[in-house]
Amino acid sequence: MPTALTYVANTSAENSGLFESLGIDWKLLVLQSIAFLLLLWLLSKFVYPVLNKMIDTREAELEAGQKAAKEAQDEAARAEEKIKSLMRDAQKEASDIVMTAKTEATNMIAASEEKAKSSAERIVAEAQESIAKDVLAAKKALHNETIDLVALATEKVVGKTINAKVDKTLIKEALN
Amino acid sequence: MNQSLTQFAAASPHINIKADVLFHLGTIPVTNSMLLGLIGYALVIWALFSTARAAKTGRGNVVTKLVMMIYEMLLGTVEQVLGDKTLARRIAPLSISLFFIIIVNYWLGILPFVGPVTVGGVPLFRGLVADMNVTFAMAIISMVVVQIYAIKTHGFFGNLGRYFRNPITDPAGAFEGILELIAEISRLLALSLRLFGNVFAGEVLIIMVGFMTQYLAGIALLPFMIFELFIGSIQAYVFFMLTTVFIGLGMVSHGEHSDDTHADKQVVSTA
């Protein structure tokens, strides 16, 4: 190690100039500059444009992809909104239909009830009329039978029959 | 790796602040950092070209996917810092290239064969970013680009007006301008010296730990190497971030400047 340090120290001492002690040689400096510029030209001409083009293409593809994804997303949102709207319409329509059906059913039930009621009333009226007729007929039959029975009873009580015509007249008078 | 580390530990430490010259190509010296730098540059080119091919074909492996992920992250950061996508696309190549060059070469410099493999007592390899010429060159390029974009935004004289103002009509502004000029120079030095300092310190740390632990170096060096991998990524990101921030700061108008300077200081202090 001392050898190395001594060597460095000696080198610095020998080369009085700062540039020379650092090993800067204008010929090498120019040569290295030319070499680097040549490499820079070579890469700028044949490499970087290709890489930039690939990056641009990929960025464009990414942007297009993102745009397409956004459009698809918007389209999906629009479709969803449309579906929601259709669903709302369908629900409203279904609700209307149900409402109409209910109203119609109610009307039908009311009409049926009304019809049944009138029918029942008619039947009842007819039945009442029939009953009234029957009662009247029965009353008449009973009346006649009563007359006959009374006549018969009277005949048996009186013991003789005046005649039928007289009987009847008498009974009628008695009954009335 | 263990044998290599042991050999590395057994050797006497070779610490040199400068990159060693291996040979000369005409008048140009070829250093050991340039040798490893060639491998680093080749790796960066291979990784990025493979990623570009993978991006074209749509078939990639783990490396290309990782590089792509890092590239996207860095590009996003540049866009966030500058706040303008078009401008970010123009600036990003410089910042991102700096990031990849620094991180790859920093990590290459940690490899066990960097240092112990010597030719005539001189290490054959040295991390590219452990060469002050490289970090200084990168910082100069960054600051030149900062000035170019500042001139584009403010105009030539408008940009000069950021540094030079009439001391009679605006004494405070003139003083602030001088401070701004000093700040630009300090940014240049800070960019290059911070990176170089970290790489060099890391290399010295690894060399000394290896030297001190000798035959236990295989075990002792591992946590330090992992730590250096982490430091390397941090330093690459700091250089990338500061370059981007400095370019952004150069383009803001004078009124907005004070707030952003605070942000700049925060980034520097984080680094």
Coordinates of C-alpha atoms in Angstrom, one line a residue:
Chain A
M1 CA 0.0 0.0 0.0
P2 CA 2.7 2.5 0.8
T3 CA 4.2 1.7 -2.6
A4 CA 1.0 2.6 -4.3
L5 CA 0.5 5.8 -2.4
T6 CA 4.1 6.8 -3.1
Y7 CA 3.5 6.0 -6.8
V8 CA 0.5 8.2 -6.9
A9 CA 2.3 11.0 -5.0
N10 CA 5.3 10.7 -7.4
T11 CA 3.0 10.8 -10.4
S12 CA 1.4 14.0 -9.2
A13 CA 4.7 15.5 -8.3
E14 CA 6.2 14.6 -11.7
N15 CA 3.3 16.1 -13.6
S16 CA 3.1 19.6 -12.6
G17 CA 0.0 20.5 -14.6
L18 CA -3.4 19.6 -13.0
F19 CA -4.8 18.2 -16.2
E20 CA -1.7 16.2 -16.9
S21 CA -1.7 14.7 -13.4
L22 CA -5.3 13.7 -13.9
G23 CA -4.3 12.0 -17.1
I24 CA -6.1 14.4 -19.4
D25 CA -4.6 14.3 -22.8
W26 CA -6.3 16.5 -25.4
K27 CA -5.8 13.8 -28.1
L28 CA -7.6 11.2 -26.0
L29 CA -10.2 13.8 -25.0
V30 CA -11.0 14.5 -28.7
L31 CA -10.9 10.8 -29.5
Q32 CA -13.2 9.9 -26.7
S33 CA -15.6 12.7 -27.6
I34 CA -15.6 11.5 -31.3
A35 CA -16.2 7.9 -30.1
F36 CA -19.1 8.9 -27.9
L37 CA -20.6 11.2 -30.6
L38 CA -20.3 8.4 -33.1
L39 CA -22.1 6.0 -30.8
L40 CA -24.7 8.7 -30.1
W41 CA -25.3 9.2 -33.9
L42 CA -25.5 5.5 -34.5
L43 CA -28.0 4.9 -31.7
S44 CA -30.0 8.0 -32.6
K45 CA -30.2 6.9 -36.2
F46 CA -31.0 3.2 -35.9
V47 CA -32.1 2.4 -32.4
Y48 CA -34.0 5.1 -30.6
P49 CA -36.5 5.9 -33.4
V50 CA -37.4 2.2 -33.5
L51 CA -37.9 2.1 -29.7
N52 CA -39.8 5.4 -29.7
K53 CA -42.0 4.1 -32.5
M54 CA -42.8 1.0 -30.5
I55 CA -43.5 3.0 -27.4
D56 CA -45.8 5.3 -29.4
T57 CA -47.6 2.4 -31.0
R58 CA -48.1 0.8 -27.6
E59 CA -49.3 4.0 -26.1
A60 CA -51.7 4.5 -29.0
E61 CA -52.9 1.0 -28.6
L62 CA -53.4 1.5 -24.9
E63 CA -55.2 4.8 -25.5
A64 CA -57.4 3.1 -28.1
G65 CA -58.0 0.2 -25.6
Q66 CA -58.9 2.6 -22.9
K67 CA -61.1 4.6 -25.2
A68 CA -62.9 1.4 -26.3
A69 CA -63.2 0.3 -22.7
K70 CA -64.7 3.6 -21.8
E71 CA -67.1 3.5 -24.7
A72 CA -68.0 0.0 -23.7
Q73 CA -68.5 1.1 -20.2
D74 CA -70.7 4.0 -21.4
E75 CA -72.6 1.7 -23.7
A76 CA -73.1 -0.7 -20.8
A77 CA -74.3 2.2 -18.6
R78 CA -76.7 3.3 -21.3
A79 CA -78.0 -0.3 -21.8
E80 CA -78.4 -0.6 -18.1
E81 CA -80.3 2.7 -18.0
K82 CA -82.4 1.5 -20.9
I83 CA -83.1 -1.8 -19.2
K84 CA -84.1 0.1 -16.0
S85 CA -86.4 2.3 -18.0
L86 CA -87.9 -0.7 -19.8
M87 CA -88.3 -2.4 -16.4
R88 CA -90.0 0.7 -15.0
D89 CA -92.3 0.8 -18.0
A90 CA -93.0 -2.9 -17.8
Q91 CA -93.7 -2.7 -14.1
K92 CA -96.0 0.3 -14.7
E93 CA -97.7 -1.5 -17.5
A94 CA -98.0 -4.6 -15.4
S95 CA -99.3 -2.5 -12.5
D96 CA -101.9 -0.9 -14.9
I97 CA -102.9 -4.3 -16.2
V98 CA -103.3 -5.7 -12.7
M99 CA -105.3 -2.6 -11.7
T100 CA -107.5 -2.9 -14.8
A101 CA -108.0 -6.6 -14.1
K102 CA -108.9 -5.8 -10.5
T103 CA -111.3 -3.1 -11.6
E104 CA -112.8 -5.4 -14.2
A105 CA -113.0 -8.3 -11.7
T106 CA -114.7 -6.0 -9.2
N107 CA -117.1 -4.8 -11.8
M108 CA -117.8 -8.3 -12.9
I109 CA -118.3 -9.4 -9.3
A110 CA -120.6 -6.4 -8.7
A111 CA -122.5 -7.2 -11.9
S112 CA -122.7 -10.9 -11.0
E113 CA -123.8 -10.0 -7.5
E114 CA -126.4 -7.6 -9.0
K115 CA -127.6 -10.2 -11.4
A116 CA -127.7 -12.9 -8.7
K117 CA -129.5 -10.5 -6.4
S118 CA -132.1 -9.6 -9.0
S119 CA -132.4 -13.3 -10.0
A120 CA -132.9 -14.2 -6.3
E121 CA -135.4 -11.4 -5.9
R122 CA -137.2 -12.6 -9.0
I123 CA -137.2 -16.2 -7.7
V124 CA -138.4 -15.0 -4.3
A125 CA -141.1 -13.0 -5.9
E126 CA -142.2 -15.8 -8.1
A127 CA -142.1 -18.1 -5.1
Q128 CA -144.1 -15.7 -3.1
E129 CA -146.6 -15.3 -5.9
S130 CA -146.8 -19.1 -6.2
I131 CA -147.2 -19.4 -2.5
A132 CA -149.9 -16.7 -2.5
K133 CA -151.7 -18.6 -5.3
D134 CA -151.3 -21.8 -3.4
V135 CA -152.5 -20.2 -0.2
L136 CA -155.5 -18.7 -2.1
A137 CA -156.2 -22.0 -3.7
A138 CA -155.9 -23.8 -0.4
K139 CA -158.1 -21.2 1.2
K140 CA -160.6 -21.7 -1.5
A141 CA -160.4 -25.4 -1.2
L142 CA -160.6 -25.1 2.6
H143 CA -163.6 -22.8 2.2
N144 CA -165.4 -25.3 0.0
E145 CA -164.5 -28.2 2.2
T146 CA -165.6 -26.3 5.2
I147 CA -168.8 -25.5 3.5
D148 CA -169.3 -29.2 2.8
L149 CA -168.3 -30.2 6.3
V150 CA -170.6 -27.6 7.8
A151 CA -173.4 -28.7 5.6
L152 CA -172.8 -32.2 6.5
A153 CA -172.6 -31.4 10.1
T154 CA -175.7 -29.3 10.0
E155 CA -177.5 -32.0 8.2
K156 CA -176.6 -34.4 10.8
V157 CA -177.7 -31.9 13.5
V158 CA -180.9 -30.9 11.8
G159 CA -181.6 -34.3 10.6
K160 CA -182.7 -33.4 7.3
T161 CA -181.5 -31.7 4.3
I162 CA -183.4 -28.9 3.0
N163 CA -181.6 -29.1 -0.2
A164 CA -178.2 -28.4 -1.4
K165 CA -178.8 -25.0 -2.6
V166 CA -180.4 -23.9 0.6
D167 CA -177.5 -25.4 2.6
K168 CA -175.0 -23.7 0.8
T169 CA -176.7 -20.4 1.0
L170 CA -177.1 -20.8 4.7
I171 CA -173.6 -21.8 5.3
K172 CA -172.3 -18.9 3.3
E173 CA -174.3 -16.6 5.3
A174 CA -173.1 -18.1 8.4
L175 CA -169.5 -18.0 7.4
N176 CA -169.8 -14.5 6.2
Chain B
M1 CA -13.8 -16.2 -10.5
N2 CA -12.5 -17.2 -7.1
Q3 CA -9.1 -18.1 -8.6
S4 CA -9.0 -14.9 -10.4
L5 CA -9.8 -13.0 -7.3
T6 CA -7.2 -14.8 -5.4
Q7 CA -4.6 -14.0 -8.0
F8 CA -5.8 -10.5 -8.0
A9 CA -5.4 -10.4 -4.2
A10 CA -2.0 -11.9 -4.3
A11 CA -0.6 -9.3 -6.7
S12 CA 0.8 -6.1 -5.4
P13 CA -1.7 -3.2 -5.7
H14 CA -1.3 -1.2 -8.9
I15 CA -3.1 2.2 -8.3
N16 CA -2.7 4.8 -11.0
I17 CA -5.0 7.8 -11.3
K18 CA -4.3 7.9 -15.1
A19 CA -5.1 5.3 -17.6
D20 CA -2.0 3.4 -18.6
V21 CA -0.8 3.6 -22.2
L22 CA -0.4 0.2 -23.7
F23 CA 0.8 1.2 -27.2
H24 CA 0.6 3.9 -29.7
L25 CA -1.3 4.0 -33.0
G26 CA 0.7 6.6 -34.8
T27 CA 0.7 9.6 -32.4
I28 CA -2.4 8.5 -30.6
P29 CA -1.8 6.6 -27.4
V30 CA -4.0 3.5 -26.8
T31 CA -4.8 3.1 -23.1
N32 CA -6.0 0.2 -21.1
S33 CA -9.3 2.0 -20.5
M34 CA -9.8 2.3 -24.3
L35 CA -9.4 -1.4 -24.6
L36 CA -12.1 -2.2 -22.1
G37 CA -14.1 0.7 -23.4
L38 CA -14.2 -1.0 -26.8
I39 CA -15.8 -4.0 -25.2
G40 CA -18.2 -1.7 -23.3
Y41 CA -19.2 0.2 -26.5
A42 CA -19.7 -3.2 -28.3
L43 CA -21.9 -4.4 -25.5
V44 CA -24.0 -1.3 -25.5
I45 CA -24.4 -1.4 -29.3
W46 CA -25.3 -5.1 -29.1
A47 CA -27.8 -4.7 -26.3
L48 CA -29.5 -1.6 -27.9
F49 CA -29.5 -3.0 -31.4
S50 CA -30.9 -6.3 -30.1
T51 CA -33.6 -4.4 -28.3
A52 CA -34.5 -2.4 -31.4
R53 CA -34.6 -5.7 -33.4
A54 CA -36.8 -7.2 -30.7
A55 CA -39.1 -4.2 -30.8
K56 CA -39.4 -4.6 -34.5
T57 CA -40.1 -8.3 -34.5
G58 CA -41.9 -8.4 -31.2
R59 CA -39.7 -11.3 -30.0
G60 CA -37.3 -10.5 -27.2
N61 CA -35.3 -12.1 -24.4
V62 CA -34.6 -11.1 -20.9
V63 CA -31.9 -8.7 -21.8
T64 CA -33.9 -6.9 -24.5
K65 CA -36.9 -6.7 -22.2
L66 CA -34.8 -5.3 -19.4
V67 CA -33.2 -2.7 -21.7
M68 CA -36.6 -1.7 -23.1
M69 CA -37.9 -1.3 -19.6
I70 CA -35.0 0.9 -18.6
Y71 CA -35.2 2.9 -21.8
E72 CA -38.9 3.5 -21.2
M73 CA -38.3 4.5 -17.6
L74 CA -35.5 7.0 -18.6
L75 CA -37.5 8.4 -21.4
G76 CA -40.4 9.0 -19.0
T77 CA -38.0 10.7 -16.6
V78 CA -36.7 13.0 -19.4
E79 CA -40.3 13.9 -20.4
Q80 CA -41.2 14.6 -16.8
V81 CA -38.1 16.8 -16.2
L82 CA -38.5 18.8 -19.4
G83 CA -42.3 18.8 -19.5
D84 CA -42.4 18.7 -23.3
K85 CA -42.6 15.4 -25.1
T86 CA -41.2 16.6 -28.4
L87 CA -38.2 18.3 -26.7
A88 CA -37.7 15.2 -24.5
R89 CA -37.5 13.0 -27.6
R90 CA -34.7 15.3 -28.9
I91 CA -32.8 15.4 -25.7
A92 CA -33.3 11.8 -24.5
P93 CA -30.8 10.1 -26.9
L94 CA -27.9 12.0 -25.4
S95 CA -29.0 11.4 -21.7
I96 CA -30.0 7.8 -22.3
S97 CA -26.8 7.0 -24.2
L98 CA -24.8 8.5 -21.4
F99 CA -26.6 6.3 -18.9
F100 CA -26.0 3.1 -20.9
I101 CA -22.4 3.9 -21.6
I102 CA -21.7 4.7 -18.0
I103 CA -23.5 1.8 -16.4
V104 CA -22.1 -0.8 -18.7
N105 CA -18.5 0.5 -18.5
Y106 CA -18.8 1.0 -14.7
W107 CA -19.9 -2.6 -14.3
L108 CA -17.2 -3.9 -16.6
G109 CA -14.6 -2.2 -14.5
I110 CA -15.7 -4.2 -11.5
L111 CA -15.1 -7.6 -13.2
P112 CA -12.3 -9.6 -11.6
F113 CA -10.0 -9.7 -14.7
V114 CA -9.8 -5.9 -14.7
G115 CA -6.6 -5.1 -12.9
P116 CA -4.9 -8.5 -12.3
V117 CA -4.4 -9.2 -16.0
T118 CA -1.2 -7.3 -16.8
V119 CA 1.1 -6.9 -19.7
G120 CA 4.6 -5.9 -18.6
G121 CA 3.3 -4.9 -15.2
V122 CA 0.6 -2.7 -16.7
P123 CA -3.0 -3.7 -16.3
L124 CA -4.4 -4.7 -19.7
F125 CA -7.9 -3.4 -18.8
R126 CA -9.2 -0.5 -16.9
G127 CA -12.8 0.8 -16.6
L128 CA -13.6 3.3 -19.3
V129 CA -15.2 5.7 -16.9
A130 CA -12.2 5.4 -14.6
D131 CA -10.4 7.5 -17.3
M132 CA -10.7 11.2 -16.7
N133 CA -10.6 11.8 -20.5
V134 CA -13.8 10.0 -20.9
T135 CA -15.8 11.6 -18.0
F136 CA -14.5 15.0 -19.1
A137 CA -15.4 14.4 -22.7
M138 CA -18.9 13.3 -21.6
A139 CA -19.3 16.4 -19.4
I140 CA -18.0 18.7 -22.2
I141 CA -20.5 17.2 -24.6
S142 CA -23.3 17.6 -22.1
M143 CA -22.5 21.2 -21.4
V144 CA -22.1 22.0 -25.1
V145 CA -25.6 20.6 -25.7
V146 CA -26.9 22.6 -22.7
Q147 CA -25.5 25.8 -24.4
I148 CA -26.9 24.8 -27.8
Y149 CA -30.4 24.4 -26.4
A150 CA -30.0 27.6 -24.3
I151 CA -29.1 29.5 -27.5
K152 CA -32.0 27.9 -29.4
T153 CA -34.3 29.1 -26.6
H154 CA -33.0 32.5 -25.7
G155 CA -31.0 33.4 -28.9
F156 CA -27.3 33.9 -29.0
F157 CA -27.2 37.3 -27.3
G158 CA -30.1 36.3 -25.0
N159 CA -28.0 33.4 -23.8
L160 CA -25.0 35.7 -23.3
G161 CA -27.3 37.9 -21.3
R162 CA -27.7 35.2 -18.8
Y163 CA -24.0 35.6 -17.8
F164 CA -23.1 39.2 -18.8
R165 CA -25.2 42.1 -17.7
N166 CA -24.6 45.8 -17.4
P167 CA -23.2 46.4 -13.9
I168 CA -24.3 50.0 -13.9
T169 CA -27.9 49.5 -14.7
D170 CA -28.2 46.1 -13.0
P171 CA -25.4 45.5 -10.5
A172 CA -27.2 42.6 -8.7
G173 CA -28.0 41.0 -12.0
A174 CA -24.3 41.4 -13.2
F175 CA -23.1 39.7 -10.0
E176 CA -25.7 37.0 -10.5
G177 CA -24.6 36.5 -14.1
I178 CA -21.0 36.0 -13.0
L179 CA -22.2 33.5 -10.4
E180 CA -24.2 31.8 -13.2
L181 CA -21.0 31.6 -15.4
I182 CA -19.1 30.1 -12.5
A183 CA -22.0 27.7 -11.9
E184 CA -21.8 26.5 -15.5
I185 CA -18.0 25.8 -15.2
S186 CA -18.5 24.1 -11.8
R187 CA -21.3 21.9 -13.3
L188 CA -18.9 20.8 -16.0
L189 CA -16.2 20.0 -13.5
A190 CA -18.7 18.4 -11.1
L191 CA -20.2 16.2 -13.7
S192 CA -16.8 14.8 -14.8
L193 CA -15.1 14.7 -11.4
R194 CA -18.0 13.1 -9.5
L195 CA -18.2 10.2 -11.9
F196 CA -14.4 9.8 -12.1
G197 CA -14.1 10.1 -8.4
N198 CA -16.7 7.4 -7.7
V199 CA -15.3 5.0 -10.2
F200 CA -11.7 5.5 -9.1
A201 CA -12.6 5.3 -5.4
G202 CA -14.5 2.1 -6.1
E203 CA -11.5 0.6 -8.0
V204 CA -9.1 1.6 -5.2
L205 CA -11.5 0.2 -2.6
I206 CA -11.7 -3.2 -4.4
I207 CA -7.9 -3.2 -5.0
M208 CA -7.2 -2.5 -1.3
V209 CA -9.7 -4.9 0.1
G210 CA -8.3 -7.6 -2.2
F211 CA -4.8 -6.8 -1.2
M212 CA -5.5 -6.8 2.5
T213 CA -7.6 -10.0 2.5
Q214 CA -5.2 -11.8 0.3
Y215 CA -6.5 -15.4 -0.1
L216 CA -9.8 -14.6 1.4
A217 CA -10.4 -12.0 -1.3
G218 CA -12.8 -14.3 -3.1
I219 CA -15.2 -14.0 -0.2
A220 CA -14.3 -10.5 1.1
L221 CA -14.6 -8.8 -2.3
L222 CA -18.1 -10.0 -3.2
P223 CA -20.1 -7.6 -1.0
F224 CA -17.9 -4.7 -2.2
M225 CA -18.4 -5.7 -5.8
I226 CA -22.2 -5.9 -5.3
F227 CA -22.0 -2.5 -3.6
E228 CA -20.0 -1.2 -6.6
L229 CA -22.7 -2.5 -9.0
F230 CA -25.2 -0.5 -7.0
I231 CA -23.0 2.6 -7.0
G232 CA -22.4 2.2 -10.7
S233 CA -26.2 2.3 -11.4
I234 CA -26.6 5.3 -9.1
Q235 CA -23.8 7.2 -10.8
A236 CA -25.1 6.5 -14.3
Y237 CA -28.5 7.7 -13.2
V238 CA -27.1 10.8 -11.6
F239 CA -25.1 11.7 -14.7
F240 CA -28.2 11.1 -16.9
M241 CA -30.4 13.1 -14.6
L242 CA -28.0 16.0 -14.2
T243 CA -27.5 16.3 -17.9
T244 CA -31.3 16.4 -18.4
V245 CA -31.8 18.9 -15.6
F246 CA -29.0 21.2 -16.8
I247 CA -30.5 21.2 -20.3
G248 CA -33.8 22.0 -18.8
L249 CA -32.3 24.8 -16.6
G250 CA -30.5 26.3 -19.6
M251 CA -33.9 26.7 -21.4
V252 CA -35.9 28.3 -18.6
S253 CA -36.2 32.1 -18.6
H254 CA -34.3 34.1 -16.0
G255 CA -37.3 34.6 -13.7
E256 CA -38.0 30.9 -13.4
H257 CA -34.4 30.1 -12.8
S258 CA -34.1 30.5 -9.0
D259 CA -36.7 27.8 -8.2
D260 CA -35.2 25.3 -10.6
T261 CA -31.7 25.9 -9.2
H262 CA -33.1 24.7 -6.0
A263 CA -34.3 21.5 -7.7
D264 CA -30.9 21.2 -9.3
K265 CA -29.2 21.5 -5.9
Q266 CA -31.5 18.8 -4.5
V267 CA -30.5 16.4 -7.3
V268 CA -26.9 17.1 -6.7
S269 CA -27.2 16.7 -3.0
T270 CA -29.1 13.4 -3.5
A271 CA -26.2 12.3 -5.8

